[in-house]
Amino acid sequence: MDGVAQGQNYIDGRWEDGDGPVLEVRDPATGEVAARVPDSTEQDVDRAVVAARHAWSTWRWVNPTRRADYLHDAAEALTATQDRVAASITREMGKPLAEAVGEVQKLAKTFHFYAEEATRITGATLANEEDGFTSLVEKEPIGVVAAITPWNYPVELIGWKLAAALAAGCTVVVKPSEYTPSAAIEVFRCLEAARLPAGVANLVTGGGATGRALVAHPAINKVAFTGSGATGEAIFRTVSGVKPLSMELGGNCPLIVTGHADLEQAVAGALRRSFRNAGQICIAINRAYVHADLYEEFVQRLAKAAAGLVVGDGLREDKVDVGPVTNTDILEKSERHVADARSKGARVLVGGGRSPDRPVGNFYQPTVLADCTQDMLVMHEETFGPVIGVSSYDDLDTTIELANSTPAGLAAYVYSDDLSEVFALSRRLDFGSVAVNNVDAGTINAPYGGRKGSGFGYEHGREGMEGYLQIKHVRLRHGS
Ligand code: NAD
């Protein structure tokens, strides 16, 4: 044996090997094998779904206060093991260790948040037209949830679904990304430590075929998916029967810096939201439209700041700002977008290719492209790498149209100190989230979701849990 960790599925409260082949996961900083996990088969998936269905018959009746206790305990277990969970994230997807620790801490907060929400599931009572009747509007859990997630936030994107669904009284089968299964396994160790009853949460690792088998399973009651638009469309075609879906799909997020913006803050915001997580964020700033009065100063300052970011191996080196990108698809897409912009006349102010001093691993330099036009790929297609395209504007109305012109509708960013501009922009930008004078579009107690090609359904907030509840109207004749 070579000492590489061999992960397992977690089904019905037990760790088990899969029926099928083994999947190798690679460290994006070194290219070496980081873990081996089951490439789960239809039979593995079926066992997990059957366990979840069986567990649902009791979990749905567990008092919400007790469900909350389990979620709080899972949060405590995450906090106690945060360094170990974080290392598993960095080893498989590359983000610097400190950022991975931050992700685990936010996941623990998510579990605490939904623990509290579990105790606040409310309905309504309505007077009827006739005396002697009352309508009760009650909320009940939907049933067994299939949760399918990508690799860029390997534990948070699982946790948003898992914690909200468990709080609502649903049971869950999670299929994490094939690039980051070990982080999911660590989360399930925490659920085990919290003594969550067998079958309430199950884990099957594997690739797209495993996800397809899960989505197609007739005993699933809801599919909660985060990932690319292409996979989202495939899920529409695969899902068996008629059932609710939530789709958190790709973004292509604009930043508008008006002539009344605080330039220093706008540059700091663009730097953070374009290069954090090596740009592999669905709400990353892909493209910026900057008023002509501030444009040249903005691009020069942003390029200088991007040049100062330290690119490196976030697991084995200190003070790294940008790790390797997780897979070669992202490397190649970043190269394609930069080459396309260059060929159409963009100025490459900094970066523009793989890190020359790092021949091993998926390292791409933070890249600022100036003088971009809307026909360049970087301005209308999600790059999902450390690249930003910037263009200058004179007319705000036309810029709002350009910002709204792509199929994506996830998040948009605005920097302006002019109140009427802020109102006009926040109302007219056709996106699920608009962040004004900041770039942290998500906060746990407010709903987060996309529109248009970025999908539908919400995570975070009370709305995140409502998606796992269904309404029942009880019309009561009591004669009073
Ligand atoms: P992906 O669509 O390739 O994979 C996502 C998950 O779907 C993986 O677990 C994968 O194994 C599974 N899968 C693949 N084919 C499947 C099928 N036919 N049926 C069922 N499951 C299948 O996405 P990715 O490359 O892992 O993630 C990157 C994408 O995710 C980007 O587009 C990004 O914008 C998006 N994303 C969106 C959000 C959001 O909140 N809207 C958040 C993070 C990432």
Short mmCIF file of C-alpha atoms and ligand atoms in Angstrom, two decimals:
data_model
loop_
_atom_site.label_atom_id
_atom_site.label_comp_id
_atom_site.label_asym_id
_atom_site.label_seq_id
_atom_site.Cartn_x
_atom_site.Cartn_y
_atom_site.Cartn_z
CA MET A 1 0.00 0.00 0.00
CA ASP A 2 1.16 3.57 -0.69
CA GLY A 3 -0.38 5.15 2.42
CA VAL A 4 -3.09 6.99 0.46
CA ALA A 5 -6.38 7.29 2.36
CA GLN A 6 -9.14 4.92 1.22
CA GLY A 7 -12.50 6.59 1.80
CA GLN A 8 -15.84 4.83 2.15
CA ASN A 9 -19.53 5.49 1.66
CA TYR A 10 -21.72 6.14 4.70
CA ILE A 11 -24.99 4.26 4.35
CA ASP A 12 -27.56 3.52 7.07
CA GLY A 13 -25.13 4.54 9.81
CA ARG A 14 -22.26 2.33 8.59
CA TRP A 15 -19.06 2.97 6.65
CA GLU A 16 -18.79 0.63 3.68
CA ASP A 17 -16.83 0.06 0.47
CA GLY A 18 -18.68 0.43 -2.79
CA ASP A 19 -19.74 -2.41 -5.07
CA GLY A 20 -17.86 -1.01 -8.02
CA PRO A 21 -14.47 0.39 -8.97
CA VAL A 22 -12.36 2.84 -7.02
CA LEU A 23 -11.97 6.51 -7.97
CA GLU A 24 -8.60 8.27 -7.58
CA VAL A 25 -8.56 11.89 -6.43
CA ARG A 26 -5.51 14.07 -7.16
CA ASP A 27 -3.90 16.93 -5.26
CA PRO A 28 -4.02 19.91 -7.65
CA ALA A 29 -0.77 21.35 -6.21
CA THR A 30 1.34 18.24 -6.81
CA GLY A 31 -0.63 16.05 -9.20
CA GLU A 32 -0.20 13.13 -6.79
CA VAL A 33 -2.99 10.80 -5.68
CA ALA A 34 -4.60 12.33 -2.58
CA ALA A 35 -7.32 9.73 -1.87
CA ARG A 36 -9.22 6.77 -3.22
CA VAL A 37 -12.98 6.48 -2.79
CA PRO A 38 -15.81 4.31 -4.13
CA ASP A 39 -17.04 5.13 -7.62
CA SER A 40 -20.48 4.14 -6.40
CA THR A 41 -22.80 2.01 -8.50
CA GLU A 42 -26.57 1.97 -8.92
CA GLN A 43 -26.69 -0.73 -6.22
CA ASP A 44 -24.79 1.49 -3.74
CA VAL A 45 -27.12 4.38 -4.56
CA ASP A 46 -30.17 2.17 -4.13
CA ARG A 47 -29.02 1.01 -0.67
CA ALA A 48 -28.52 4.63 0.38
CA VAL A 49 -31.94 5.75 -0.89
CA VAL A 50 -33.70 2.76 0.72
CA ALA A 51 -31.97 3.58 4.03
CA ALA A 52 -33.01 7.24 3.76
CA ARG A 53 -36.62 6.30 2.98
CA HIS A 54 -36.78 3.92 5.91
CA ALA A 55 -35.25 6.52 8.26
CA TRP A 56 -37.69 9.17 7.07
CA SER A 57 -40.64 7.25 8.50
CA THR A 58 -39.32 8.08 12.00
CA TRP A 59 -37.14 11.20 11.48
CA ARG A 60 -40.11 13.19 10.19
CA TRP A 61 -41.81 12.76 13.57
CA VAL A 62 -38.76 13.54 15.71
CA ASN A 63 -39.53 16.66 17.72
CA PRO A 64 -37.95 19.72 16.05
CA THR A 65 -36.20 20.61 19.30
CA ARG A 66 -34.50 17.22 19.23
CA ARG A 67 -33.60 17.66 15.55
CA ALA A 68 -32.05 20.97 16.55
CA ASP A 69 -29.94 19.22 19.22
CA TYR A 70 -28.46 16.88 16.59
CA LEU A 71 -27.61 19.84 14.34
CA HIS A 72 -25.99 21.81 17.16
CA ASP A 73 -23.97 18.70 18.09
CA ALA A 74 -22.82 18.27 14.48
CA ALA A 75 -21.72 21.93 14.47
CA GLU A 76 -19.71 21.35 17.66
CA ALA A 77 -18.06 18.29 16.11
CA LEU A 78 -17.13 20.35 13.04
CA THR A 79 -15.59 23.05 15.20
CA ALA A 80 -13.62 20.48 17.18
CA THR A 81 -12.15 18.94 14.02
CA GLN A 82 -11.95 22.05 11.82
CA ASP A 83 -8.22 21.72 11.05
CA ARG A 84 -8.58 18.15 9.86
CA VAL A 85 -11.65 18.95 7.73
CA ALA A 86 -9.90 22.03 6.30
CA ALA A 87 -6.78 20.04 5.34
CA SER A 88 -8.96 17.58 3.43
CA ILE A 89 -10.45 20.51 1.47
CA THR A 90 -7.08 22.04 0.58
CA ARG A 91 -5.52 18.69 -0.34
CA GLU A 92 -8.19 18.02 -2.95
CA MET A 93 -9.25 21.43 -4.29
CA GLY A 94 -6.30 23.68 -3.51
CA LYS A 95 -7.65 26.72 -1.64
CA PRO A 96 -5.22 28.08 0.98
CA LEU A 97 -5.59 26.37 4.34
CA ALA A 98 -6.73 29.51 6.18
CA GLU A 99 -9.58 29.93 3.70
CA ALA A 100 -10.50 26.26 4.12
CA VAL A 101 -10.65 26.74 7.91
CA GLY A 102 -12.95 29.71 7.26
CA GLU A 103 -15.19 27.52 5.13
CA VAL A 104 -15.50 24.92 7.90
CA GLN A 105 -16.29 27.63 10.45
CA LYS A 106 -19.04 28.97 8.20
CA LEU A 107 -20.39 25.46 7.81
CA ALA A 108 -20.57 25.07 11.61
CA LYS A 109 -22.47 28.38 11.72
CA THR A 110 -24.87 27.02 9.07
CA PHE A 111 -25.64 23.98 11.23
CA HIS A 112 -26.30 26.22 14.26
CA PHE A 113 -28.50 28.52 12.14
CA TYR A 114 -30.68 25.70 10.78
CA ALA A 115 -30.85 24.10 14.23
CA GLU A 116 -32.59 27.27 15.38
CA GLU A 117 -34.77 27.42 12.27
CA ALA A 118 -35.97 23.84 12.95
CA THR A 119 -37.73 25.12 16.05
CA ARG A 120 -39.42 27.95 14.13
CA ILE A 121 -41.36 26.09 11.43
CA THR A 122 -44.63 27.97 11.38
CA GLY A 123 -47.99 27.63 9.62
CA ALA A 124 -51.19 29.66 9.73
CA THR A 125 -54.81 29.51 10.83
CA LEU A 126 -57.42 31.14 8.61
CA ALA A 127 -61.03 32.00 9.30
CA ASN A 128 -63.46 30.44 6.78
CA GLU A 129 -66.51 31.96 5.11
CA GLU A 130 -68.82 29.73 7.16
CA ASP A 131 -68.89 29.72 10.93
CA GLY A 132 -67.68 26.52 12.60
CA PHE A 133 -64.75 25.95 10.23
CA THR A 134 -61.06 26.83 10.47
CA SER A 135 -58.33 26.27 7.92
CA LEU A 136 -54.98 25.13 9.26
CA VAL A 137 -52.01 25.62 6.96
CA GLU A 138 -49.31 23.22 8.08
CA LYS A 139 -45.82 22.54 6.80
CA GLU A 140 -44.44 19.03 6.45
CA PRO A 141 -41.09 17.68 5.26
CA ILE A 142 -40.93 16.74 1.58
CA GLY A 143 -39.26 13.36 2.15
CA VAL A 144 -35.97 11.96 0.81
CA VAL A 145 -33.63 14.56 -0.69
CA ALA A 146 -30.85 13.91 -3.22
CA ALA A 147 -28.12 16.56 -2.67
CA ILE A 148 -25.56 16.83 -5.47
CA THR A 149 -22.68 19.28 -5.12
CA PRO A 150 -19.60 20.66 -6.92
CA TRP A 151 -16.01 21.01 -5.66
CA ASN A 152 -15.39 24.74 -5.23
CA TYR A 153 -16.84 24.93 -1.70
CA PRO A 154 -16.69 21.24 -0.87
CA VAL A 155 -18.27 21.36 2.58
CA GLU A 156 -20.39 24.53 2.59
CA LEU A 157 -22.39 23.57 -0.49
CA ILE A 158 -23.19 20.21 1.09
CA GLY A 159 -24.03 21.85 4.42
CA TRP A 160 -26.49 24.40 3.07
CA LYS A 161 -28.60 21.54 1.73
CA LEU A 162 -27.98 19.00 4.46
CA ALA A 163 -28.59 21.25 7.47
CA ALA A 164 -31.72 22.87 5.99
CA ALA A 165 -33.18 19.51 4.90
CA LEU A 166 -32.51 17.79 8.24
CA ALA A 167 -33.99 20.78 10.10
CA ALA A 168 -37.14 20.47 7.99
CA GLY A 169 -37.46 16.77 8.85
CA CYS A 170 -36.23 15.34 5.56
CA THR A 171 -33.63 12.60 5.17
CA VAL A 172 -30.79 12.99 2.70
CA VAL A 173 -28.45 11.19 0.30
CA VAL A 174 -25.41 13.32 -0.56
CA LYS A 175 -23.33 12.81 -3.72
CA PRO A 176 -20.31 15.13 -3.47
CA SER A 177 -18.03 16.12 -6.33
CA GLU A 178 -15.63 13.45 -7.57
CA TYR A 179 -12.83 16.04 -7.05
CA THR A 180 -13.50 16.57 -3.32
CA PRO A 181 -15.01 13.46 -1.71
CA SER A 182 -12.73 13.41 1.35
CA ALA A 183 -14.08 16.70 2.71
CA ALA A 184 -17.60 15.24 2.47
CA ILE A 185 -16.42 12.14 4.32
CA GLU A 186 -15.08 14.39 7.11
CA VAL A 187 -18.49 16.12 7.38
CA PHE A 188 -20.16 12.73 7.74
CA ARG A 189 -17.71 11.77 10.50
CA CYS A 190 -19.09 14.80 12.36
CA LEU A 191 -22.69 13.65 11.81
CA GLU A 192 -21.65 10.26 13.15
CA ALA A 193 -20.07 11.95 16.19
CA ALA A 194 -23.38 13.78 16.73
CA ARG A 195 -25.09 10.34 16.81
CA LEU A 196 -27.52 11.22 14.05
CA PRO A 197 -29.85 8.20 13.73
CA ALA A 198 -28.89 5.63 11.06
CA GLY A 199 -30.12 6.38 7.55
CA VAL A 200 -31.03 10.02 8.20
CA ALA A 201 -27.98 11.25 6.26
CA ASN A 202 -26.16 9.03 3.75
CA LEU A 203 -23.12 9.58 1.56
CA VAL A 204 -22.29 7.99 -1.80
CA THR A 205 -19.11 9.10 -3.54
CA GLY A 206 -18.55 8.86 -7.28
CA GLY A 207 -18.74 10.77 -10.54
CA GLY A 208 -21.51 11.88 -12.88
CA ALA A 209 -22.89 8.34 -13.34
CA THR A 210 -23.41 8.03 -9.58
CA GLY A 211 -25.22 11.39 -9.58
CA ARG A 212 -27.36 10.27 -12.51
CA ALA A 213 -28.37 7.05 -10.71
CA LEU A 214 -29.35 9.07 -7.64
CA VAL A 215 -31.43 11.59 -9.59
CA ALA A 216 -33.15 8.80 -11.50
CA HIS A 217 -34.09 6.86 -8.36
CA PRO A 218 -37.90 6.77 -8.06
CA ALA A 219 -37.88 7.00 -4.25
CA ILE A 220 -36.23 10.43 -4.20
CA ASN A 221 -38.71 13.23 -3.40
CA LYS A 222 -36.56 16.27 -4.17
CA VAL A 223 -33.29 16.99 -5.97
CA ALA A 224 -31.15 19.84 -4.61
CA PHE A 225 -28.36 20.54 -7.09
CA THR A 226 -25.46 22.96 -7.29
CA GLY A 227 -23.20 22.82 -10.34
CA SER A 228 -22.94 23.75 -13.99
CA GLY A 229 -25.86 24.68 -16.23
CA ALA A 230 -25.11 21.72 -18.50
CA THR A 231 -25.47 19.23 -15.63
CA GLY A 232 -28.57 21.07 -14.41
CA GLU A 233 -30.18 20.53 -17.82
CA ALA A 234 -29.14 16.86 -17.80
CA ILE A 235 -30.83 16.46 -14.41
CA PHE A 236 -34.10 17.84 -15.81
CA ARG A 237 -34.01 15.06 -18.38
CA THR A 238 -32.98 12.30 -15.94
CA VAL A 239 -35.18 12.90 -12.96
CA SER A 240 -37.80 10.20 -12.51
CA GLY A 241 -41.42 11.35 -12.28
CA VAL A 242 -42.56 14.82 -11.26
CA LYS A 243 -40.74 16.24 -8.26
CA PRO A 244 -39.40 19.52 -6.93
CA LEU A 245 -35.91 20.58 -7.92
CA SER A 246 -33.63 23.37 -6.81
CA MET A 247 -30.89 24.45 -9.17
CA GLU A 248 -27.95 26.64 -8.13
CA LEU A 249 -26.13 26.97 -11.44
CA GLY A 250 -23.29 28.97 -12.92
CA GLY A 251 -22.84 32.73 -12.78
CA ASN A 252 -21.09 35.39 -14.84
CA CYS A 253 -21.17 38.26 -12.42
CA PRO A 254 -20.69 41.91 -13.39
CA LEU A 255 -19.21 44.69 -11.29
CA ILE A 256 -20.26 48.27 -12.09
CA VAL A 257 -18.03 51.04 -10.75
CA THR A 258 -19.75 54.37 -11.38
CA GLY A 259 -18.15 57.79 -11.60
CA HIS A 260 -19.27 58.37 -7.98
CA ALA A 261 -17.51 55.34 -6.50
CA ASP A 262 -14.83 55.19 -3.82
CA LEU A 263 -12.02 53.97 -6.07
CA GLU A 264 -9.91 52.42 -3.33
CA GLN A 265 -12.82 50.37 -2.01
CA ALA A 266 -13.86 49.33 -5.52
CA VAL A 267 -10.35 48.07 -6.31
CA ALA A 268 -10.18 46.17 -3.00
CA GLY A 269 -13.61 44.62 -3.73
CA ALA A 270 -12.66 43.60 -7.26
CA LEU A 271 -9.41 42.04 -6.03
CA ARG A 272 -11.19 39.98 -3.38
CA ARG A 273 -14.12 38.80 -5.47
CA SER A 274 -12.12 38.03 -8.64
CA PHE A 275 -9.19 36.11 -7.17
CA ARG A 276 -10.36 34.56 -3.89
CA ASN A 277 -10.63 30.78 -4.25
CA ALA A 278 -8.64 31.33 -7.49
CA GLY A 279 -11.77 32.79 -9.05
CA GLN A 280 -13.62 29.48 -8.66
CA ILE A 281 -16.73 30.99 -7.15
CA CYS A 282 -20.12 31.05 -8.81
CA ILE A 283 -20.47 34.65 -7.58
CA ALA A 284 -16.93 35.67 -8.61
CA ILE A 285 -16.59 38.99 -10.43
CA ASN A 286 -15.92 37.93 -14.01
CA ARG A 287 -16.29 41.27 -15.73
CA ALA A 288 -16.13 44.92 -14.62
CA TYR A 289 -17.60 48.04 -16.22
CA VAL A 290 -15.85 51.14 -14.91
CA HIS A 291 -16.81 54.77 -15.63
CA ALA A 292 -14.37 56.42 -18.02
CA ASP A 293 -13.36 59.04 -15.42
CA LEU A 294 -11.98 56.34 -13.09
CA TYR A 295 -11.13 53.64 -15.62
CA GLU A 296 -7.35 53.89 -16.16
CA GLU A 297 -6.66 54.48 -12.46
CA PHE A 298 -8.88 51.49 -11.59
CA VAL A 299 -7.20 49.01 -13.95
CA GLN A 300 -3.67 50.13 -13.00
CA ARG A 301 -4.37 49.85 -9.27
CA LEU A 302 -6.11 46.49 -9.69
CA ALA A 303 -3.23 45.12 -11.78
CA LYS A 304 -0.69 46.26 -9.17
CA ALA A 305 -2.67 44.64 -6.36
CA ALA A 306 -3.12 41.40 -8.37
CA ALA A 307 0.62 41.27 -9.04
CA GLY A 308 1.17 41.31 -5.28
CA LEU A 309 -0.93 38.19 -4.64
CA VAL A 310 1.15 35.17 -3.63
CA VAL A 311 0.37 32.08 -5.71
CA GLY A 312 1.38 28.79 -4.10
CA ASP A 313 0.59 25.46 -2.48
CA GLY A 314 -1.88 26.37 0.26
CA LEU A 315 -1.28 23.15 2.21
CA ARG A 316 2.52 23.14 2.41
CA GLU A 317 3.44 26.84 2.12
CA ASP A 318 2.62 29.82 4.36
CA LYS A 319 1.08 33.13 3.34
CA VAL A 320 -0.48 31.89 0.11
CA ASP A 321 -3.26 34.07 -1.35
CA VAL A 322 -4.15 32.01 -4.42
CA GLY A 323 -3.81 28.23 -4.63
CA PRO A 324 -3.81 26.03 -7.71
CA VAL A 325 -7.05 25.72 -9.66
CA THR A 326 -8.76 22.44 -8.95
CA ASN A 327 -8.57 20.76 -12.32
CA THR A 328 -7.11 21.07 -15.80
CA ASP A 329 -10.52 22.00 -17.29
CA ILE A 330 -10.29 25.29 -15.38
CA LEU A 331 -6.69 25.85 -16.49
CA GLU A 332 -7.64 25.29 -20.12
CA LYS A 333 -10.76 27.46 -19.91
CA SER A 334 -8.77 30.33 -18.36
CA GLU A 335 -6.20 30.00 -21.17
CA ARG A 336 -8.95 29.99 -23.80
CA HIS A 337 -10.65 33.08 -22.39
CA VAL A 338 -7.37 35.01 -22.14
CA ALA A 339 -6.26 34.01 -25.66
CA ASP A 340 -9.66 35.05 -27.05
CA ALA A 341 -9.51 38.45 -25.30
CA ARG A 342 -5.92 39.02 -26.44
CA SER A 343 -6.81 38.21 -30.05
CA LYS A 344 -9.68 40.74 -29.93
CA GLY A 345 -7.50 43.56 -28.60
CA ALA A 346 -7.51 43.32 -24.78
CA ARG A 347 -4.45 44.57 -22.87
CA VAL A 348 -3.03 41.95 -20.48
CA LEU A 349 -1.93 44.10 -17.54
CA VAL A 350 -0.81 41.27 -15.28
CA GLY A 351 -0.72 37.46 -15.46
CA GLY A 352 -2.03 35.96 -18.66
CA GLY A 353 -0.89 32.36 -18.29
CA ARG A 354 0.22 29.50 -16.06
CA SER A 355 2.70 30.37 -13.31
CA PRO A 356 6.10 30.07 -15.04
CA ASP A 357 7.97 29.15 -11.84
CA ARG A 358 5.61 26.22 -11.09
CA PRO A 359 5.87 23.53 -13.73
CA VAL A 360 4.02 21.01 -11.52
CA GLY A 361 0.41 21.53 -10.42
CA ASN A 362 -2.48 23.58 -11.77
CA PHE A 363 -1.13 27.08 -11.05
CA TYR A 364 -2.53 30.00 -13.06
CA GLN A 365 -1.50 33.62 -12.49
CA PRO A 366 -4.10 36.17 -11.38
CA THR A 367 -4.90 37.97 -14.62
CA VAL A 368 -6.30 41.45 -15.31
CA LEU A 369 -7.47 42.15 -18.85
CA ALA A 370 -8.16 45.80 -19.77
CA ASP A 371 -10.02 47.33 -22.74
CA CYS A 372 -12.39 44.38 -22.99
CA THR A 373 -15.45 44.36 -25.23
CA GLN A 374 -18.68 42.43 -24.77
CA ASP A 375 -17.90 40.00 -27.61
CA MET A 376 -14.92 38.59 -25.67
CA LEU A 377 -15.62 35.27 -23.92
CA VAL A 378 -14.47 36.65 -20.56
CA MET A 379 -17.25 39.28 -20.72
CA HIS A 380 -20.15 36.89 -21.36
CA GLU A 381 -19.16 33.36 -20.30
CA GLU A 382 -18.24 32.13 -16.82
CA THR A 383 -14.43 31.64 -16.63
CA PHE A 384 -14.37 30.08 -13.14
CA GLY A 385 -10.64 30.88 -12.89
CA PRO A 386 -8.47 33.81 -11.66
CA VAL A 387 -9.23 36.13 -14.57
CA ILE A 388 -11.13 39.45 -14.75
CA GLY A 389 -12.04 41.44 -17.85
CA VAL A 390 -12.51 45.21 -17.48
CA SER A 391 -14.16 47.66 -19.84
CA SER A 392 -14.70 51.43 -19.75
CA TYR A 393 -18.17 53.04 -20.02
CA ASP A 394 -19.76 56.46 -20.46
CA ASP A 395 -23.48 55.70 -20.37
CA LEU A 396 -24.97 53.90 -17.35
CA ASP A 397 -28.19 52.77 -19.11
CA THR A 398 -26.22 50.94 -21.80
CA THR A 399 -23.98 49.42 -19.13
CA ILE A 400 -26.97 48.05 -17.20
CA GLU A 401 -28.18 46.44 -20.44
CA LEU A 402 -24.75 44.87 -21.00
CA ALA A 403 -24.64 43.63 -17.40
CA ASN A 404 -28.08 42.02 -17.88
CA SER A 405 -27.34 40.71 -21.37
CA THR A 406 -25.85 37.29 -20.52
CA PRO A 407 -27.93 34.23 -19.59
CA ALA A 408 -26.63 34.31 -16.01
CA GLY A 409 -28.53 35.95 -13.14
CA LEU A 410 -26.75 35.00 -9.94
CA ALA A 411 -25.08 38.10 -8.44
CA ALA A 412 -24.01 41.60 -9.44
CA TYR A 413 -21.84 44.17 -7.68
CA VAL A 414 -22.02 47.95 -7.58
CA TYR A 415 -19.71 50.63 -6.23
CA SER A 416 -21.27 54.10 -6.05
CA ASP A 417 -21.77 56.74 -3.37
CA ASP A 418 -24.69 58.33 -5.24
CA LEU A 419 -28.05 57.30 -3.76
CA SER A 420 -30.07 57.54 -6.97
CA GLU A 421 -27.49 55.49 -8.87
CA VAL A 422 -27.52 52.88 -6.11
CA PHE A 423 -31.32 52.60 -6.23
CA ALA A 424 -31.47 52.52 -10.03
CA LEU A 425 -28.78 49.85 -10.21
CA SER A 426 -30.04 47.63 -7.41
CA ARG A 427 -33.54 47.65 -8.95
CA ARG A 428 -32.62 47.29 -12.61
CA LEU A 429 -29.90 44.63 -12.34
CA ASP A 430 -31.60 41.31 -13.12
CA PHE A 431 -29.77 39.12 -10.58
CA GLY A 432 -30.74 37.13 -7.48
CA SER A 433 -28.28 39.13 -5.34
CA VAL A 434 -26.92 42.65 -5.74
CA ALA A 435 -24.12 43.72 -3.38
CA VAL A 436 -23.60 47.48 -3.10
CA ASN A 437 -20.27 48.89 -1.88
CA ASN A 438 -19.24 45.40 -0.73
CA VAL A 439 -18.53 42.08 -2.44
CA ASP A 440 -19.87 39.57 0.06
CA ALA A 441 -23.22 38.89 -1.57
CA GLY A 442 -24.16 35.98 0.71
CA THR A 443 -24.99 36.01 4.40
CA ILE A 444 -26.45 33.01 6.18
CA ASN A 445 -29.76 34.55 7.27
CA ALA A 446 -30.74 36.09 3.91
CA PRO A 447 -31.93 34.07 0.88
CA TYR A 448 -29.40 33.32 -1.85
CA GLY A 449 -30.34 32.04 -5.31
CA GLY A 450 -30.15 32.67 -9.02
CA ARG A 451 -32.54 33.60 -11.79
CA LYS A 452 -32.54 33.07 -15.59
CA GLY A 453 -29.78 30.60 -16.53
CA SER A 454 -28.40 30.60 -12.98
CA GLY A 455 -31.29 28.46 -11.80
CA PHE A 456 -34.08 28.66 -9.23
CA GLY A 457 -34.70 27.91 -5.58
CA TYR A 458 -32.97 29.41 -2.55
CA GLU A 459 -30.34 28.46 -0.03
CA HIS A 460 -29.48 30.37 3.16
CA GLY A 461 -32.10 32.02 5.32
CA ARG A 462 -35.53 30.75 6.23
CA GLU A 463 -36.20 30.37 2.49
CA GLY A 464 -33.41 27.75 2.37
CA MET A 465 -35.41 25.53 4.72
CA GLU A 466 -38.81 26.29 3.16
CA GLY A 467 -37.60 24.49 0.02
CA TYR A 468 -37.63 21.21 1.97
CA LEU A 469 -41.16 21.71 3.30
CA GLN A 470 -44.51 21.16 1.64
CA ILE A 471 -47.81 22.71 2.64
CA LYS A 472 -50.89 20.86 3.84
CA HIS A 473 -54.26 22.57 4.19
CA VAL A 474 -56.40 20.99 6.91
CA ARG A 475 -60.01 22.26 6.75
CA LEU A 476 -61.39 21.68 10.19
CA ARG A 477 -65.09 21.60 11.00
CA HIS A 478 -65.25 22.08 14.73
CA GLY A 479 -68.70 23.64 15.04
CA SER A 480 -67.56 26.42 17.36
P1 NAD B 1 -20.67 19.90 -12.53
O1 NAD B 1 -22.02 20.27 -13.00
O2 NAD B 1 -19.71 19.33 -13.48
O3 NAD B 1 -20.76 18.85 -11.33
C1 NAD B 1 -21.55 19.09 -10.18
C2 NAD B 1 -21.98 17.77 -9.57
O4 NAD B 1 -22.88 17.10 -10.46
C3 NAD B 1 -20.84 16.79 -9.33
O5 NAD B 1 -21.07 16.14 -8.10
C4 NAD B 1 -20.97 15.81 -10.49
O6 NAD B 1 -20.44 14.53 -10.25
C5 NAD B 1 -22.48 15.74 -10.64
N1 NAD B 1 -22.96 15.29 -11.95
C6 NAD B 1 -22.33 15.35 -13.15
N2 NAD B 1 -23.12 14.87 -14.12
C7 NAD B 1 -24.30 14.51 -13.53
C8 NAD B 1 -25.53 13.98 -14.01
N3 NAD B 1 -25.73 13.73 -15.30
N4 NAD B 1 -26.53 13.76 -13.13
C9 NAD B 1 -26.37 14.04 -11.80
N5 NAD B 1 -25.21 14.54 -11.29
C10 NAD B 1 -24.19 14.77 -12.14
O7 NAD B 1 -20.08 21.22 -11.86
P2 NAD B 1 -18.64 21.46 -11.23
O8 NAD B 1 -17.64 21.58 -12.31
O9 NAD B 1 -18.42 20.46 -10.14
O10 NAD B 1 -18.88 22.89 -10.53
C11 NAD B 1 -18.69 24.10 -11.17
C12 NAD B 1 -20.01 24.76 -11.52
O11 NAD B 1 -20.83 24.88 -10.36
C13 NAD B 1 -19.82 26.17 -12.03
O12 NAD B 1 -20.63 26.40 -13.16
C14 NAD B 1 -20.30 27.04 -10.86
O13 NAD B 1 -20.75 28.32 -11.22
C15 NAD B 1 -21.40 26.20 -10.30
N6 NAD B 1 -21.66 26.61 -8.93
C16 NAD B 1 -22.84 27.26 -8.66
C17 NAD B 1 -23.11 27.70 -7.36
C18 NAD B 1 -24.38 28.43 -7.03
O14 NAD B 1 -24.66 28.62 -5.85
N7 NAD B 1 -25.18 28.86 -7.99
C19 NAD B 1 -22.19 27.46 -6.35
C20 NAD B 1 -21.01 26.80 -6.65
C21 NAD B 1 -20.76 26.37 -7.96
#
